[in-house]
Amino acid sequence: EFFAPLHFGDRAEVEIAATAIGRTSITYGWRVLRAGQECVVGETTCVRVGEDGRPSEVDRAMREALGHP
């Protein structure tokens, strides 16, 4: 969602965290702030794939690293 514009030269802070982990996917929630004001928020879901290009299970080590044991 868009709340406020950012302009070239603005200092922006980006926050991102894993908000959900499925069997083969991870959803990241993120927001962009300028001087503490939310400018943009959203989420992105990524599917983990193996070397063969097919969906691959999110393993325990990755879940733990993302704070979702």
Short mmCIF file of C-alpha atoms in Angstrom, two decimals:
data_model
loop_
_atom_site.label_atom_id
_atom_site.label_comp_id
_atom_site.label_asym_id
_atom_site.label_seq_id
_atom_site.Cartn_x
_atom_site.Cartn_y
_atom_site.Cartn_z
CA GLU A 1 0.00 0.00 0.00
CA PHE A 2 1.16 3.49 -0.82
CA PHE A 3 0.92 6.17 1.85
CA ALA A 4 3.46 8.87 0.97
CA PRO A 5 5.94 9.62 -1.81
CA LEU A 6 9.69 9.17 -1.68
CA HIS A 7 11.91 11.46 -3.70
CA PHE A 8 15.40 11.05 -5.11
CA GLY A 9 17.84 11.82 -2.32
CA ASP A 10 15.44 10.94 0.52
CA ARG A 11 16.88 8.73 3.22
CA ALA A 12 14.67 5.70 3.60
CA GLU A 13 14.64 2.84 6.05
CA VAL A 14 13.44 -0.60 4.93
CA GLU A 15 12.14 -3.16 7.41
CA ILE A 16 11.50 -6.76 6.39
CA ALA A 17 10.56 -9.89 8.31
CA ALA A 18 9.24 -13.35 7.57
CA THR A 19 5.56 -13.23 8.52
CA ALA A 20 4.54 -16.75 7.44
CA ILE A 21 6.27 -19.93 6.39
CA GLY A 22 4.48 -22.67 4.50
CA ARG A 23 5.78 -26.04 3.38
CA THR A 24 7.59 -24.58 0.35
CA SER A 25 7.02 -20.83 0.65
CA ILE A 26 8.01 -17.89 2.79
CA THR A 27 5.99 -14.68 3.02
CA TYR A 28 7.91 -11.52 3.88
CA GLY A 29 6.19 -8.43 5.21
CA TRP A 30 8.01 -5.17 4.53
CA ARG A 31 7.67 -1.45 4.92
CA VAL A 32 9.57 1.61 3.77
CA LEU A 33 9.83 4.62 6.08
CA ARG A 34 11.10 8.16 5.68
CA ALA A 35 11.84 9.99 8.93
CA GLY A 36 9.65 7.48 10.78
CA GLN A 37 6.68 7.94 8.43
CA GLU A 38 5.37 4.86 6.61
CA CYS A 39 5.54 5.46 2.89
CA VAL A 40 4.92 1.98 1.50
CA VAL A 41 3.97 -1.36 3.06
CA GLY A 42 3.46 -4.72 1.46
CA GLU A 43 4.24 -8.38 1.40
CA THR A 44 5.93 -10.76 -0.99
CA THR A 45 5.61 -14.53 -1.08
CA CYS A 46 8.58 -16.50 -2.41
CA VAL A 47 8.64 -20.20 -3.22
CA ARG A 48 11.83 -22.07 -2.39
CA VAL A 49 13.04 -24.16 -5.32
CA GLY A 50 15.65 -26.89 -5.59
CA GLU A 51 18.36 -27.26 -8.19
CA ASP A 52 15.82 -28.98 -10.44
CA GLY A 53 13.65 -25.84 -10.43
CA ARG A 54 10.80 -27.54 -8.54
CA PRO A 55 9.38 -26.36 -5.20
CA SER A 56 11.51 -27.52 -2.28
CA GLU A 57 10.52 -27.83 1.38
CA VAL A 58 11.62 -25.04 3.71
CA ASP A 59 13.92 -26.90 6.08
CA ARG A 60 14.17 -26.55 9.85
CA ALA A 61 17.45 -24.59 9.72
CA MET A 62 15.90 -21.93 7.48
CA ARG A 63 12.77 -21.76 9.66
CA GLU A 64 14.93 -21.24 12.75
CA ALA A 65 17.10 -18.63 11.00
CA LEU A 66 13.92 -16.70 10.14
CA GLY A 67 12.60 -16.95 13.68
CA HIS A 68 9.89 -19.53 12.92
CA PRO A 69 11.02 -22.83 14.48
#
